[in-house]
XYZ file of C-alpha atoms in Angstrom:
461
model
C -18.499 -25.709 -50.723
C -18.721 -22.364 -48.961
C -21.122 -21.553 -46.157
C -22.307 -18.531 -44.243
C -21.839 -19.525 -40.570
C -24.409 -17.931 -38.258
C -23.708 -19.687 -34.955
C -21.172 -21.796 -33.043
C -22.297 -24.728 -30.895
C -20.062 -26.352 -28.268
C -20.218 -30.141 -27.954
C -18.735 -32.967 -25.915
C -19.094 -36.683 -26.675
C -18.020 -39.755 -24.708
C -16.307 -42.870 -26.118
C -18.379 -45.660 -27.643
C -16.498 -48.327 -25.688
C -16.272 -47.074 -22.119
C -14.934 -49.777 -19.753
C -16.842 -50.621 -16.566
C -14.343 -48.689 -14.446
C -14.174 -45.799 -16.959
C -10.406 -46.375 -17.224
C -8.346 -47.164 -20.315
C -5.033 -48.927 -19.814
C -2.657 -50.927 -21.978
C -1.881 -53.236 -19.062
C -5.545 -53.482 -18.101
C -6.501 -54.773 -21.561
C -8.395 -51.666 -22.697
C -5.943 -50.019 -25.151
C -8.497 -48.717 -27.697
C -10.535 -45.516 -27.329
C -13.260 -45.174 -29.972
C -15.208 -41.905 -30.271
C -17.916 -41.036 -32.818
C -18.989 -37.625 -34.081
C -22.386 -38.277 -35.719
C -23.417 -37.258 -39.211
C -25.434 -34.028 -39.168
C -26.019 -30.859 -41.182
C -23.225 -28.988 -39.432
C -19.532 -28.267 -39.907
C -16.773 -29.293 -37.514
C -14.164 -26.670 -36.649
C -11.048 -28.902 -36.719
C -8.803 -26.627 -34.647
C -11.270 -26.824 -31.742
C -11.154 -30.618 -31.349
C -9.739 -31.738 -27.980
C -9.246 -35.090 -26.289
C -9.905 -34.635 -22.589
C -9.227 -36.971 -19.700
C -7.302 -37.731 -16.551
C -3.848 -39.333 -16.412
C -2.396 -41.413 -13.609
C 1.160 -42.795 -13.727
C 1.728 -45.722 -11.372
C 4.881 -47.314 -10.060
C 5.199 -51.094 -10.365
C 3.660 -51.323 -6.885
C 0.658 -49.269 -7.972
C 1.538 -46.068 -6.105
C 2.180 -42.576 -7.421
C 5.673 -41.500 -8.472
C 7.678 -39.182 -6.217
C 7.973 -35.435 -6.902
C 11.499 -34.155 -7.447
C 11.783 -32.357 -4.123
C 11.215 -35.686 -2.334
C 13.618 -37.722 -4.420
C 16.231 -39.050 -2.076
C 17.351 -42.534 -1.152
C 14.732 -45.091 -2.126
C 12.733 -42.701 -4.324
C 10.998 -44.053 -7.424
C 11.999 -42.412 -10.717
C 9.451 -42.790 -13.549
C 9.131 -40.232 -16.368
C 7.387 -39.439 -19.626
C 8.904 -37.577 -22.561
C 9.145 -33.867 -21.727
C 8.293 -32.689 -25.272
C 5.077 -34.640 -25.865
C 3.620 -35.272 -22.396
C 0.217 -36.972 -22.578
C 0.495 -37.344 -26.376
C 3.087 -40.075 -25.805
C 0.400 -42.415 -24.471
C -1.258 -42.530 -27.905
C 0.453 -44.951 -30.294
C -1.765 -44.795 -33.388
C -4.632 -42.566 -34.559
C -7.169 -43.647 -37.160
C -9.880 -41.313 -38.495
C -12.661 -42.803 -40.622
C -16.150 -42.032 -41.913
C -18.851 -43.185 -39.508
C -21.260 -44.204 -42.291
C -18.881 -46.018 -44.634
C -15.887 -46.896 -42.411
C -13.653 -45.407 -45.139
C -10.273 -44.483 -43.633
C -9.573 -40.770 -44.025
C -6.237 -40.601 -42.171
C -4.128 -43.110 -40.280
C -1.051 -42.038 -38.298
C 1.265 -44.594 -36.716
C 3.871 -43.687 -34.092
C 1.711 -40.674 -33.301
C 3.700 -39.565 -30.243
C 6.876 -39.198 -32.289
C 5.035 -37.101 -34.884
C 3.804 -34.796 -32.111
C 7.389 -34.443 -30.875
C 8.451 -33.310 -34.352
C 5.588 -30.837 -34.777
C 5.809 -29.202 -31.350
C 9.615 -29.077 -31.098
C 9.790 -27.221 -34.398
C 6.842 -24.849 -33.999
C 6.798 -24.001 -30.268
C 9.178 -22.087 -28.018
C 10.389 -22.974 -24.499
C 7.921 -20.388 -23.167
C 5.049 -22.126 -24.963
C 5.977 -25.394 -23.275
C 6.537 -23.880 -19.837
C 3.187 -22.086 -19.862
C 0.309 -23.317 -22.034
C 1.541 -26.830 -22.844
C 2.502 -27.628 -19.262
C -1.103 -26.979 -18.160
C -3.021 -28.650 -20.995
C -0.667 -31.429 -22.111
C 1.653 -32.013 -19.104
C 4.951 -31.144 -20.801
C 7.515 -28.411 -20.241
C 10.350 -29.478 -22.616
C 12.457 -30.010 -19.460
C 12.752 -33.506 -18.111
C 12.759 -32.844 -14.376
C 9.888 -30.359 -14.289
C 7.777 -32.538 -16.619
C 8.275 -35.465 -14.238
C 6.825 -33.283 -11.476
C 3.577 -32.773 -13.388
C 2.468 -36.395 -13.009
C 2.935 -36.961 -9.287
C -0.861 -36.980 -8.843
C -3.896 -37.772 -10.942
C -3.832 -34.911 -13.484
C -6.445 -33.678 -15.966
C -5.454 -32.871 -19.547
C -6.956 -31.463 -22.743
C -4.973 -32.024 -25.951
C -5.588 -31.270 -29.637
C -5.131 -33.990 -32.230
C -2.067 -33.210 -34.349
C -3.349 -35.023 -37.431
C -3.290 -33.385 -40.837
C -7.081 -33.424 -41.033
C -7.455 -31.392 -37.826
C -4.520 -29.062 -38.494
C -5.429 -27.916 -42.012
C -7.939 -25.261 -40.938
C -10.782 -25.993 -43.370
C -14.147 -26.765 -41.686
C -15.190 -30.403 -42.091
C -18.768 -31.027 -43.347
C -20.248 -33.806 -41.204
C -23.309 -34.614 -43.345
C -23.664 -37.019 -46.267
C -22.358 -34.116 -48.384
C -19.007 -34.581 -46.665
C -17.445 -37.161 -44.388
C -20.845 -38.533 -43.248
C -19.842 -38.534 -39.589
C -16.472 -39.338 -38.053
C -15.062 -42.175 -35.965
C -11.781 -41.463 -34.164
C -9.921 -44.525 -32.878
C -6.991 -43.957 -30.508
C -4.713 -46.936 -29.886
C -2.779 -46.522 -26.648
C 0.977 -47.089 -26.429
C 2.530 -49.871 -24.380
C 3.725 -48.918 -20.899
C 7.392 -49.467 -21.760
C 7.002 -47.255 -24.839
C 5.441 -44.326 -23.002
C 7.376 -44.464 -19.703
C 11.048 -44.614 -18.787
C 13.346 -43.842 -15.884
C 15.687 -45.429 -13.378
C 12.842 -47.321 -11.683
C 10.359 -47.648 -14.543
C 11.345 -51.271 -15.171
C 11.279 -52.394 -11.537
C 9.164 -55.480 -10.891
C 6.395 -55.799 -13.446
C 7.166 -52.248 -14.605
C 5.490 -48.883 -14.186
C 2.150 -48.371 -15.929
C -0.358 -45.641 -16.705
C -4.147 -45.270 -16.682
C -6.363 -42.795 -18.546
C -9.882 -42.092 -17.306
C -12.806 -39.658 -17.808
C -12.128 -39.513 -21.555
C -14.217 -37.289 -23.817
C -13.927 -35.414 -27.102
C -15.001 -31.774 -27.298
C -15.051 -29.101 -29.965
C -17.131 -26.614 -31.942
C -19.890 -27.183 -34.458
C -20.313 -24.391 -37.013
C -23.990 -23.815 -37.813
C -24.668 -22.544 -41.364
C -27.615 -20.391 -42.423
C -30.797 -21.902 -43.877
C -29.348 -22.107 -47.381
C -26.233 -23.888 -46.110
C -28.308 -26.186 -43.905
C -30.379 -27.225 -46.921
C -27.245 -27.767 -48.972
C -25.843 -30.093 -46.316
C -29.133 -31.940 -45.738
C -29.898 -32.965 -49.342
C -27.517 -35.662 -50.720
C -25.458 -34.388 -53.622
C -22.057 -34.677 -55.242
C -18.908 -32.669 -54.635
C -15.406 -32.723 -53.167
C -13.167 -31.010 -50.644
C -9.457 -31.114 -49.803
C -7.781 -31.891 -46.504
C -4.256 -32.615 -45.320
C -3.135 -35.957 -43.924
C -0.023 -37.542 -42.459
C 1.219 -41.011 -43.349
C 4.106 -42.813 -41.694
C 6.822 -45.223 -42.805
C 9.470 -47.206 -40.955
C 12.927 -48.356 -42.071
C 16.396 -49.079 -40.655
C 19.794 -47.552 -41.449
C 23.029 -49.355 -40.625
C 25.735 -48.339 -43.095
C 28.026 -45.364 -43.597
C 26.635 -44.598 -47.069
C 22.934 -45.485 -47.094
C 20.310 -44.685 -49.700
C 16.756 -45.194 -48.469
C 14.096 -45.415 -51.198
C 10.393 -44.893 -50.523
C 7.314 -45.399 -52.692
C 5.050 -42.554 -51.539
C 2.365 -43.114 -54.222
C 0.864 -39.656 -53.652
C 0.321 -36.839 -56.120
C 0.297 -33.909 -53.663
C 3.184 -34.320 -51.201
C 3.842 -31.133 -49.205
C 6.724 -32.119 -46.930
C 8.717 -35.100 -45.646
C 10.565 -35.519 -42.341
C 12.807 -38.237 -40.885
C 14.055 -38.902 -37.375
C 16.185 -41.611 -35.788
C 16.281 -43.906 -32.761
C 18.549 -46.881 -31.929
C 16.472 -50.002 -32.579
C 16.922 -51.281 -29.019
C 15.628 -48.039 -27.460
C 12.024 -48.497 -28.566
C 9.679 -50.181 -26.056
C 12.420 -50.084 -23.444
C 11.862 -48.853 -19.877
C 15.540 -47.915 -19.682
C 15.346 -45.502 -22.636
C 13.203 -42.620 -23.848
C 11.395 -44.188 -26.813
C 10.470 -40.736 -28.168
C 13.968 -39.232 -28.118
C 14.848 -37.111 -31.158
C 18.571 -37.785 -31.088
C 21.250 -38.049 -33.730
C 22.515 -41.297 -35.229
C 24.501 -43.369 -32.737
C 27.060 -46.175 -32.863
C 27.376 -48.797 -30.168
C 30.405 -49.279 -27.959
C 32.066 -52.643 -27.459
C 29.422 -53.648 -24.908
C 26.456 -52.934 -27.203
C 25.351 -49.628 -25.654
C 24.410 -46.851 -28.080
C 26.593 -44.037 -26.743
C 28.972 -43.097 -29.577
C 27.931 -40.035 -31.593
C 28.036 -40.550 -35.355
C 29.625 -37.885 -37.556
C 27.125 -36.819 -40.187
C 28.933 -36.009 -43.424
C 26.393 -35.366 -46.183
C 22.660 -35.642 -46.843
C 20.854 -35.379 -50.171
C 17.311 -35.922 -51.480
C 16.177 -37.225 -54.867
C 13.075 -38.008 -56.921
C 13.345 -40.679 -59.595
C 17.140 -40.415 -59.354
C 17.250 -36.623 -59.804
C 18.135 -34.056 -57.125
C 15.002 -32.991 -55.250
C 14.200 -29.434 -54.081
C 17.879 -28.655 -53.408
C 20.456 -28.572 -56.214
C 23.263 -29.429 -53.826
C 24.209 -31.849 -51.075
C 23.912 -30.733 -47.463
C 27.474 -30.904 -46.112
C 27.629 -31.038 -42.286
C 30.926 -32.817 -41.645
C 32.757 -29.912 -39.975
C 29.828 -28.903 -37.780
C 29.101 -32.495 -36.813
C 32.725 -33.187 -35.878
C 32.772 -30.091 -33.665
C 29.449 -30.944 -31.952
C 27.854 -27.786 -33.328
C 24.347 -27.368 -34.797
C 24.131 -28.603 -38.392
C 22.704 -25.341 -39.673
C 21.808 -26.325 -43.260
C 20.044 -29.444 -42.052
C 18.173 -27.608 -39.297
C 16.933 -24.842 -41.597
C 15.467 -27.297 -44.109
C 13.921 -29.395 -41.316
C 12.241 -26.320 -39.815
C 11.037 -25.311 -43.279
C 9.213 -28.647 -43.554
C 6.835 -27.512 -40.781
C 6.575 -23.802 -41.490
C 8.246 -21.420 -43.918
C 11.658 -20.800 -42.332
C 11.425 -17.074 -43.054
C 8.350 -16.989 -40.798
C 9.574 -19.399 -38.115
C 9.962 -17.652 -34.780
C 9.346 -20.497 -32.325
C 11.298 -23.752 -31.979
C 13.549 -25.636 -29.566
C 16.672 -25.632 -31.757
C 18.745 -23.385 -29.529
C 21.771 -23.827 -27.224
C 19.614 -23.759 -24.083
C 17.605 -26.797 -25.217
C 20.306 -28.719 -27.128
C 23.251 -30.216 -25.235
C 25.844 -29.580 -27.926
C 29.348 -30.547 -26.881
C 28.267 -31.315 -23.328
C 27.644 -27.638 -22.554
C 24.202 -28.140 -21.065
C 22.455 -25.037 -19.794
C 19.056 -26.179 -18.524
C 18.387 -25.817 -14.767
C 17.280 -28.934 -12.945
C 14.768 -28.975 -10.125
C 15.916 -31.789 -7.871
C 19.000 -30.492 -6.008
C 19.779 -27.647 -3.635
C 22.935 -25.613 -3.343
C 24.618 -24.185 -0.251
C 27.000 -21.532 -1.518
C 29.065 -23.283 -4.192
C 28.555 -26.797 -2.837
C 25.625 -29.061 -3.687
C 24.241 -30.343 -0.401
C 21.886 -32.934 -1.887
C 18.147 -33.376 -1.650
C 16.109 -31.177 0.621
C 12.615 -32.675 1.064
C 11.823 -30.179 3.830
C 12.511 -27.018 1.848
C 8.930 -26.844 0.623
C 10.020 -25.456 -2.745
C 11.506 -26.563 -6.025
C 15.039 -25.277 -6.559
C 16.633 -24.568 -9.915
C 20.393 -24.582 -9.434
C 21.835 -27.630 -11.167
C 21.929 -28.989 -14.698
C 19.209 -30.853 -16.627
C 20.928 -32.478 -19.596
C 20.074 -30.864 -22.929
C 18.661 -33.223 -25.540
C 18.876 -32.926 -29.298
C 16.012 -32.001 -31.584
C 17.521 -33.700 -34.612
C 15.397 -34.102 -37.736
C 16.093 -34.409 -41.450
C 13.315 -32.776 -43.439
C 12.326 -31.035 -46.625
C 9.452 -28.818 -47.778
C 8.478 -29.594 -51.371
C 6.205 -26.671 -52.263
C 6.364 -23.432 -50.286
C 5.119 -21.379 -53.259
C 1.776 -22.786 -54.435
C 1.179 -25.185 -51.526
C -0.069 -27.784 -54.014
C 2.656 -30.350 -53.446
C 4.730 -32.646 -55.625
C 3.608 -35.704 -57.554
C 5.281 -38.978 -56.548
C 2.954 -41.356 -58.348
C 5.224 -43.463 -60.521
C 8.346 -41.774 -59.074
C 10.263 -42.915 -56.012
C 11.611 -40.656 -53.266
C 15.041 -41.319 -51.783
C 17.457 -39.956 -49.197
C 21.207 -40.538 -49.192
C 22.897 -40.255 -45.783
C 26.693 -40.397 -45.562
C 28.038 -40.772 -42.041
C 30.373 -42.786 -39.822
C 27.844 -45.489 -38.937
C 29.901 -48.615 -38.346
C 27.573 -51.285 -39.794
C 27.009 -52.885 -36.386
C 24.634 -50.274 -34.968
C 21.181 -50.364 -36.592
C 19.153 -47.189 -36.123
C 15.419 -46.885 -36.827
C 14.229 -44.246 -39.300
C 10.746 -42.846 -38.714
C 9.401 -41.073 -41.799
C 6.312 -38.834 -41.897
C 4.786 -37.555 -45.115
C 2.338 -34.623 -45.188
C 0.075 -34.686 -48.261
C -3.113 -33.218 -49.644
C -6.007 -35.633 -50.100
C -9.293 -35.122 -51.957
C -12.549 -36.531 -50.575
C -15.256 -36.943 -53.212
C -18.801 -37.544 -52.006
C -22.002 -38.569 -53.783
C -25.281 -40.310 -52.897
C -23.430 -43.589 -53.506
C -20.767 -42.905 -50.830
C -17.356 -41.293 -50.494
C -13.992 -41.836 -52.176
C -10.611 -40.607 -50.956
C -7.837 -40.013 -53.499
C -4.297 -38.855 -52.876
């Protein structure tokens, strides 16, 4: 369907399930936010959709966390991931039709997906400016921690395929027939970490004043009539799906049944299994594969030797194996791997913004990011200075990896590749020791087709 848009109407809707205190909290027993966009003869501009609200991070005692310039003896250290900010408090996103309850897109481990998208499509300047204001993230750990020392308002887009594809969404019966967006909040020990996050009953967060806002596109009279009278038709939209597996051997082949006929790209990232839902660890870290030491701590970097992709046993997209052994041994960026991972989000030839750079990655221990919590007197660090009235930037904030394995499957026609009846597999050769299981989070971007008729809607992939 094509429409002549004659007007734009701003809207804001409140959740269907507002608690008595207007506050959603995993600990408080209100972890689901459900918001409806009613069926009507209008189009939804997907890029305009925002989730708005107010975030409060509490210490175990219920107080606010300390800003960096006050962190001295007895200070409370609680943080959120610096590359996803408020997005890390959303665990799962489900988008369905309001009239039929048909699921249109369901994304699990949503915060990790946002980390992948933003880290590979946004620059440090983007984080330090726009994202720090709207989403409470700067891509630097210490300055991000400073953003949540008070109750802070936010306004974030939804990084789902359906809202990132660009095509207007018809909201009438000749379309999705209204939308219901369900946000499942993450557990406190998934979203928060830090030296004092696990003290007592543990730090916790609260989200209040939630709403959804965006733009309705108003068609002309002909388009309005076309949307108002039930008919038959179809439209395409993108969607993400997620898979989970575990790797624990030096030569591991992971096989996936994608069951989709229009797969555009696939990405994988890793996390030690014990680091998820753990106040002592960043559950959204994008690090490399790790081995454990003798005491069970994941602190031994794994040498990545080779990576290859296949479809039904045949080489996929690349006619060669990605060989990173030398670069991995020397703690240098694995260039071949990084280029293909970036290409999974945006054509590499057009990629100009990402965090894969020496300033943001702590390769070989040569970390270059200024910290904000110490002061320097000449060449000597004199410690904390709560009376200085300013944030200093003289010391080192440890660089963290943005490590992803990924592959774009159709950068020419943008139609995708058919995996119905054919399995997808990755082979990863490394120095994993067999005693250090690492989680693999897999995200698949595909094209779906929604067919509508007076009898209802049907989604095919």
